[in-house]
Coordinates of C-alpha atoms and ligand atoms in Angstrom, one line a residue:
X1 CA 1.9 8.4 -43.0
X2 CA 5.3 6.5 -43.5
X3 CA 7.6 7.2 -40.2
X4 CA 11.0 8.0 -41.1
X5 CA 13.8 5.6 -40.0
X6 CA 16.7 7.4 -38.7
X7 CA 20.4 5.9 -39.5
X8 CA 20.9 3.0 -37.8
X9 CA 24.4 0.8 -38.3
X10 CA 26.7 -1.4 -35.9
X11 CA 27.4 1.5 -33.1
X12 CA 23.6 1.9 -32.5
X13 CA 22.8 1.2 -29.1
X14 CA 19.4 -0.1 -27.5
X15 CA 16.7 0.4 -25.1
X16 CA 13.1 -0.1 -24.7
X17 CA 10.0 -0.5 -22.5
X18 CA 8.4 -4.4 -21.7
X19 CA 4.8 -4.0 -21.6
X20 CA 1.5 -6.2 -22.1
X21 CA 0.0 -3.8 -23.7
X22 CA 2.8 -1.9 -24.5
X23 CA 1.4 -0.2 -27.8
X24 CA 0.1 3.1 -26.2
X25 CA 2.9 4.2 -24.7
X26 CA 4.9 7.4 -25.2
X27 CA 7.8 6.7 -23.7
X28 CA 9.1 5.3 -27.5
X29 CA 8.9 8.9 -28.6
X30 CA 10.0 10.2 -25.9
X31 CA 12.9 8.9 -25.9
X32 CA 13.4 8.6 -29.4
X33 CA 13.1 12.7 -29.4
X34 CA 15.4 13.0 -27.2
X35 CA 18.0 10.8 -28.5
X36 CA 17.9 13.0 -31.8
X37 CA 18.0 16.0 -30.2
X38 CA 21.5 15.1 -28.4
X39 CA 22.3 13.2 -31.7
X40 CA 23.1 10.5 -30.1
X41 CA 23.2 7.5 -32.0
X42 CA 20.6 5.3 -29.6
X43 CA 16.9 4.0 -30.2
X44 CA 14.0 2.9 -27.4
X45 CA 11.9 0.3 -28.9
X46 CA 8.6 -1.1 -27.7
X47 CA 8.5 -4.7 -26.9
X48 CA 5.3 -6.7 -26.4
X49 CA 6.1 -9.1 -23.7
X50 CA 3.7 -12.1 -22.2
X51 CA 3.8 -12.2 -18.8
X52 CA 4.3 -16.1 -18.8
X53 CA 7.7 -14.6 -21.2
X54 CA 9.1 -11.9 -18.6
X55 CA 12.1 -14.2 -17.6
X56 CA 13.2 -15.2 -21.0
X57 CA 12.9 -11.6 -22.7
X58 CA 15.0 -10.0 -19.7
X59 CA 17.6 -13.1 -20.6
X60 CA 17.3 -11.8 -24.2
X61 CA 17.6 -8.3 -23.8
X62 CA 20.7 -9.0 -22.2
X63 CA 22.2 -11.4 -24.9
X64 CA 21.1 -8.9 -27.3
X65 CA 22.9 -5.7 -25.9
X66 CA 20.9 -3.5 -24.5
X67 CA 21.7 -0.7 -22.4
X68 CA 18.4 -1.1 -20.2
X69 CA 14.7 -1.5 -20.0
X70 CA 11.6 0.3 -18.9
X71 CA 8.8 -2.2 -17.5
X72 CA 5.5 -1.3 -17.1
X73 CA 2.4 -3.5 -16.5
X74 CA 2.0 -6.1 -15.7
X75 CA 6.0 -7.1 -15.2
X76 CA 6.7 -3.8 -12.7
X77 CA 7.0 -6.2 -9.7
X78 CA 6.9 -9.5 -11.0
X79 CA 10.8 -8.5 -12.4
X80 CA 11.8 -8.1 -9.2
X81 CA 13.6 -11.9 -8.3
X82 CA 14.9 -11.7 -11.7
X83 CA 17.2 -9.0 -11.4
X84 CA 20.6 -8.9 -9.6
X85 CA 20.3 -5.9 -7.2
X86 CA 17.4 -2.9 -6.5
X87 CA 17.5 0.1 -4.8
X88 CA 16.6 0.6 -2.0
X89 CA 13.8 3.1 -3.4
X90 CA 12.4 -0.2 -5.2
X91 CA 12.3 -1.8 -1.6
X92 CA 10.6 0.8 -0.1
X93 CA 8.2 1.5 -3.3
X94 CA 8.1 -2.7 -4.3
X95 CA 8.3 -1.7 -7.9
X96 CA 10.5 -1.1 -10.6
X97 CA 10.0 1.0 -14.0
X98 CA 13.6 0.8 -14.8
X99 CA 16.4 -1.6 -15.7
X100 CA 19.9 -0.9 -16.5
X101 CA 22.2 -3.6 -17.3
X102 CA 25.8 -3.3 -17.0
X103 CA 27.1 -4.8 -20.2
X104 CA 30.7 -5.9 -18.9
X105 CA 29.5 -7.7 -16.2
X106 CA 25.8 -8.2 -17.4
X107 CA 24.5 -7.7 -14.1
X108 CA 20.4 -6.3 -14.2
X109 CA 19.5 -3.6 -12.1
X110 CA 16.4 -2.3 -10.9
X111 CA 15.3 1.1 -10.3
X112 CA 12.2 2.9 -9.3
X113 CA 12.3 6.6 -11.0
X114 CA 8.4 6.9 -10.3
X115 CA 8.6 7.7 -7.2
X116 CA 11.6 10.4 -8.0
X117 CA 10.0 11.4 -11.1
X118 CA 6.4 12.1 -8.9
X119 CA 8.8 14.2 -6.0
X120 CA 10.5 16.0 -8.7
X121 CA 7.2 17.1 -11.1
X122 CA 5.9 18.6 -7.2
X123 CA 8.7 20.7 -6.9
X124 CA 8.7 22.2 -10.7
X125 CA 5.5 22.8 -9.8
X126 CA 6.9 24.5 -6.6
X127 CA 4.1 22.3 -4.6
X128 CA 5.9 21.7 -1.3
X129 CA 5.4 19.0 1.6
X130 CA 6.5 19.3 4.7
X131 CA 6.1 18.0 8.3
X132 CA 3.1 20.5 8.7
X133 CA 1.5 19.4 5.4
X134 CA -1.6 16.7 5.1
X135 CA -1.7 14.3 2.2
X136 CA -4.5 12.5 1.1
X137 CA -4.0 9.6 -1.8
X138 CA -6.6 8.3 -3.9
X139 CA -6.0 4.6 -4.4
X140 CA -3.5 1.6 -2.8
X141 CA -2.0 0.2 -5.9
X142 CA 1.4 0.2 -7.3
X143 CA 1.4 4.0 -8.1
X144 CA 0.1 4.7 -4.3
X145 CA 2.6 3.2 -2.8
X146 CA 5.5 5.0 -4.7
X147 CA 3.8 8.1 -4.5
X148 CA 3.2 7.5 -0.8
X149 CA 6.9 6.3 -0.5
X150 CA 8.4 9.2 -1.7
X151 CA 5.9 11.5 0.2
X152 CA 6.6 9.9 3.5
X153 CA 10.6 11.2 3.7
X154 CA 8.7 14.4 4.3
X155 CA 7.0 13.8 7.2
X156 CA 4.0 15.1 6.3
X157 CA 0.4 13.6 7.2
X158 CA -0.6 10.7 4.8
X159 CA -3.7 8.7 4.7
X160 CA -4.6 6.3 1.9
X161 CA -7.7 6.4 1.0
X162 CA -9.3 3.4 -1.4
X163 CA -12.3 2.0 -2.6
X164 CA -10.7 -1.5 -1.1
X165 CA -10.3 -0.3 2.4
X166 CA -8.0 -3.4 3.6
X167 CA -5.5 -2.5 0.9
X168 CA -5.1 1.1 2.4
X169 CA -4.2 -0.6 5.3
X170 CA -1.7 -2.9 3.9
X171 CA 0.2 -0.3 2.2
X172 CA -0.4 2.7 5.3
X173 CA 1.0 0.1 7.4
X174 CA 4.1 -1.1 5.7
X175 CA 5.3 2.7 4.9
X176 CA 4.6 3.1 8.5
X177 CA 7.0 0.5 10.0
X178 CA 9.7 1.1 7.2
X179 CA 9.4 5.0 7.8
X180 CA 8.6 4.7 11.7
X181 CA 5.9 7.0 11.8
X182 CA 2.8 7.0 13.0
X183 CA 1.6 10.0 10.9
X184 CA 0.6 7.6 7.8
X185 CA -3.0 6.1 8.1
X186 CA -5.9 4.9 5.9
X187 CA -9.6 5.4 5.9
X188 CA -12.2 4.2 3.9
X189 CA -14.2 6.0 1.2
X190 CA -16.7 6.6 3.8
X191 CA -14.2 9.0 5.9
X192 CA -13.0 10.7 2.5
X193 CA -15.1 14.1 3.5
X194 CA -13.6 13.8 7.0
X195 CA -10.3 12.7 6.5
X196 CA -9.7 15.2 3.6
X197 CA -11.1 18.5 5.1
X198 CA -7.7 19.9 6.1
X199 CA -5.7 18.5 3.5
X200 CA -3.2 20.8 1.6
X201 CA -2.3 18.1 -1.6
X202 CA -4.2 15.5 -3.0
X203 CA -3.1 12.6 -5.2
X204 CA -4.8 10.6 -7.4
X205 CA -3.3 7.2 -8.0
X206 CA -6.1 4.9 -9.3
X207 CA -7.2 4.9 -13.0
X208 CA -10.7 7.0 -12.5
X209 CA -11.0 9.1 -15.4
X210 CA -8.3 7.6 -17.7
X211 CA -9.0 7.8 -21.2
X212 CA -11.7 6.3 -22.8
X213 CA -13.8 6.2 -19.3
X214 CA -13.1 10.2 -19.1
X215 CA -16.4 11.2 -17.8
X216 CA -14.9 9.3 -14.4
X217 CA -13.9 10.5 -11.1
X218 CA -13.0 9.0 -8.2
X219 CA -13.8 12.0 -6.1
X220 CA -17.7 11.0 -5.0
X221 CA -20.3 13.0 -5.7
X222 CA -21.3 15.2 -2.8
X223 CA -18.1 15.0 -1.0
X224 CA -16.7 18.7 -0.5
X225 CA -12.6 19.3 -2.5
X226 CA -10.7 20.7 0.5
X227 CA -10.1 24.3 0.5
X228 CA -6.3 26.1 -1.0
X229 CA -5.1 22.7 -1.5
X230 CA -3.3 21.4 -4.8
X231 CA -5.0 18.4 -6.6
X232 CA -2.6 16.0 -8.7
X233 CA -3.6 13.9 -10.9
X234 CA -1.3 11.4 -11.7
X235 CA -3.5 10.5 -14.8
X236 CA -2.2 12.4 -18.0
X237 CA -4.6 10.7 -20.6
X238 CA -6.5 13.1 -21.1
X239 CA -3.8 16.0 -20.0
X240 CA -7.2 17.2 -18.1
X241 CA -9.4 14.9 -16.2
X242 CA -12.5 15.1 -14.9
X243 CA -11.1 15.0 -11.8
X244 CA -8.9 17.9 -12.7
X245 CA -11.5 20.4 -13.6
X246 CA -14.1 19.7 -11.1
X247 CA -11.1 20.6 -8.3
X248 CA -10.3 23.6 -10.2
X249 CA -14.2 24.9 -10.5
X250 CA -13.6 24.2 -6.8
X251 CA -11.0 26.7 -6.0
X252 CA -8.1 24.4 -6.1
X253 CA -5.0 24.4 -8.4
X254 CA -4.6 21.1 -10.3
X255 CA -1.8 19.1 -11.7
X256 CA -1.6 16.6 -14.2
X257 CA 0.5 13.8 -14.3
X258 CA 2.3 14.6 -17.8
X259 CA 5.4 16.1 -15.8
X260 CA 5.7 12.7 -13.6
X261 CA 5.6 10.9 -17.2
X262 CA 8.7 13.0 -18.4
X263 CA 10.5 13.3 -15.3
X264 CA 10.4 9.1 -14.6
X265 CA 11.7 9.2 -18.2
X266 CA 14.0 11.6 -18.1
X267 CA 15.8 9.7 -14.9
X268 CA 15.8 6.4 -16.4
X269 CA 17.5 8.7 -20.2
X270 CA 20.1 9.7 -17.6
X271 CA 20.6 6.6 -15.5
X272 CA 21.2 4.7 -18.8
X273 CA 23.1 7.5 -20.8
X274 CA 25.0 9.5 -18.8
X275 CA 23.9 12.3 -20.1
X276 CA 21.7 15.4 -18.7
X277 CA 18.2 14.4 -21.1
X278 CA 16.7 17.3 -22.8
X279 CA 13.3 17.6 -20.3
X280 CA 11.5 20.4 -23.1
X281 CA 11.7 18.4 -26.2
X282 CA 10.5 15.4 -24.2
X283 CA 7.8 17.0 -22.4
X284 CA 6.9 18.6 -25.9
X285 CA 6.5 15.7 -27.4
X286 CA 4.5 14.4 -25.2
X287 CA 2.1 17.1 -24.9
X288 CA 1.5 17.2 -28.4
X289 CA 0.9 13.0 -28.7
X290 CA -1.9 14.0 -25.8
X291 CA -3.2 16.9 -27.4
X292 CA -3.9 15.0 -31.1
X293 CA -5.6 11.8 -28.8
Ligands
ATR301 P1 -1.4 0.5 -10.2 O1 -0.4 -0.5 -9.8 O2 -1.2 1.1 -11.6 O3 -1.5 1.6 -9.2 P2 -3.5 -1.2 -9.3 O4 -2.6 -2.0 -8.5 O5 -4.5 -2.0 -10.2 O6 -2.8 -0.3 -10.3 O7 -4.3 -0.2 -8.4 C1 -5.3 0.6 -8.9 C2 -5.9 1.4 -7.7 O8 -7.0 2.1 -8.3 C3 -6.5 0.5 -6.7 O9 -6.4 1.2 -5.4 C4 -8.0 0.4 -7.0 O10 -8.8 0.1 -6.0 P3 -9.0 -1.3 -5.3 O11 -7.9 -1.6 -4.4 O12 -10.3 -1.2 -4.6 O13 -9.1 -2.3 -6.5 C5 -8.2 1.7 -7.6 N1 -9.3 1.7 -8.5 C6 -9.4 1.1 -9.8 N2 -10.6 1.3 -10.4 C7 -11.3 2.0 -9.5 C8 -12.6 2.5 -9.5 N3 -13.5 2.3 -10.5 N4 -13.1 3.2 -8.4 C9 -12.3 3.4 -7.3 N5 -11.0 2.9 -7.3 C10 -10.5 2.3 -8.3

């Protein structure tokens, strides 16, 4: 198939994602979609970066123009000295996915629109946390602690739970002190059955189940799904996991992790743009890249 090259001249601006690998990503597309379906004159490229090369590609994205970046592995925390400000939703998440550069003043800054993107996908799904709500996460790793970060304004009950116990910890007890509660904890695998018996949502942050390995879980064998809760899966490779299905022939209701995709993406369109991004045509395109793979 020969991909069509839209019109591209002197006005066209850039953006793109920084990645090692970088080539599976959907965020090229999109993007891309959305850009034509505002007919804006804009295009998101993907751009293989070394990690050893992280400094000088930022230094060259900024000679070269662009408008901002997406990052994902392995540069989502090792940006973080390099740039000239964060949020203070990178601070609390000690991540970013997403640059913008100020072209005037070419000052970089960095953004975390996982952690917004994960919040809003719960409530399109109309999956509410509260102060009464318990939360259990799957994993201590970059995506646990954003989507524990955003969780934890709620005030609901979290407790990480991870194959590495001491990480759990690390992570339960930084949210803790920057959140001052005392309603975020950690247990290990072990205490999963225990731990998770009341729970009402529960998040899957590791890579269990992630296309190729998808005959994976992380949820052990033998260990009861709690009852009415929501399962979400922040894996959308394949749109259904393992994980996914075994919850639902459980009783629960599961959620993928396509609508976190689209709504990180969508924030970063709009942070960079200005402009309201089209969330259907993105999320269509995505669905339909995930469907043919
Ligand atoms: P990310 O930043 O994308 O979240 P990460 O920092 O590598 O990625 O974290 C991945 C998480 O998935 C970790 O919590 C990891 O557990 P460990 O802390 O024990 O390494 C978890 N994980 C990865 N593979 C796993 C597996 N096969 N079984 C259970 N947990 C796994």
């Amino acid at each position: 198939m020969t991909a069509q090259v839209g019109h591209i001249d002197g006005q066209t601006q850039l953006v793109g994602i920084l990645g090692y690998p970088v080539a599976h990503s959907l965020s090229p597309e999109m993007h891309n979609a959305a850009f034509a379906e505002l007919g804006m004159n804009w295009r998101y490229v993907p751009l293989l970066v070394r990690p050893e090369q992280l400094a000088a590609a930022l230094r060259g994205v900024l000679a070269l123009g662009f408008r901002g970046v997406n990052l994902t592995v392995p540069h989502k925390v090792t940006c973080i000295p390099l740039l000239d400000s964060v949020t203070e939703a990178v601070t609390i998440a000690g991540a970013v996915n997403t640059i913008r550069i100020d072209g005037s003043s070419g000052r970089m800054e960095g953004l975390n629109t996982d952690m917004s993107g994960f919040l809003t996908d719960l409530a399109a799904n109309r999956i509410s946390i509260g102060e009464t709500s318990r939360v259990v996460i799957l994993g201590a790793g970059g995506a646990a602690r954003a989507v524990g970060a955003g969780l934890a304004r709620s005030g609901a009950h979290i407790t990480f739970v991870n194959r590495t116990a001491e990480r759990g910890a690390q992570i339960a007890d930084f949210l803790r002190s920057s959140w001052a509660s005392s309603k975020i904890e950690s247990a290990g695998m072990d205490q999963l059955a225990e731990v998770s018996r009341e729970a009402s949502l529960v998040v899957n942050t590791t890579p269990v189940g992630m296309y190729p390995s998808v005959d994976a879980s992380p949820w052990p064998n033998g260990v009861p799904f709690p009852k009415d809760a929501v399962l979400y899966d922040t894996v959308y490779r394949p749109l259904q996991t393992k994980l996914m299905r075994d919850a639902e022939r459980s009783g629960l209701r599961a959620v993928g992790g396509v609508g976190m995709l689209v709504y990180q993406g969508a924030s970063a369109f709009e942070m960079w743009t200005g402009k309201k991004p089209p969330i259907e045509v993105m999320r269509a395109i995505c669905q339909k890249r995930l469907m043919e793979a």
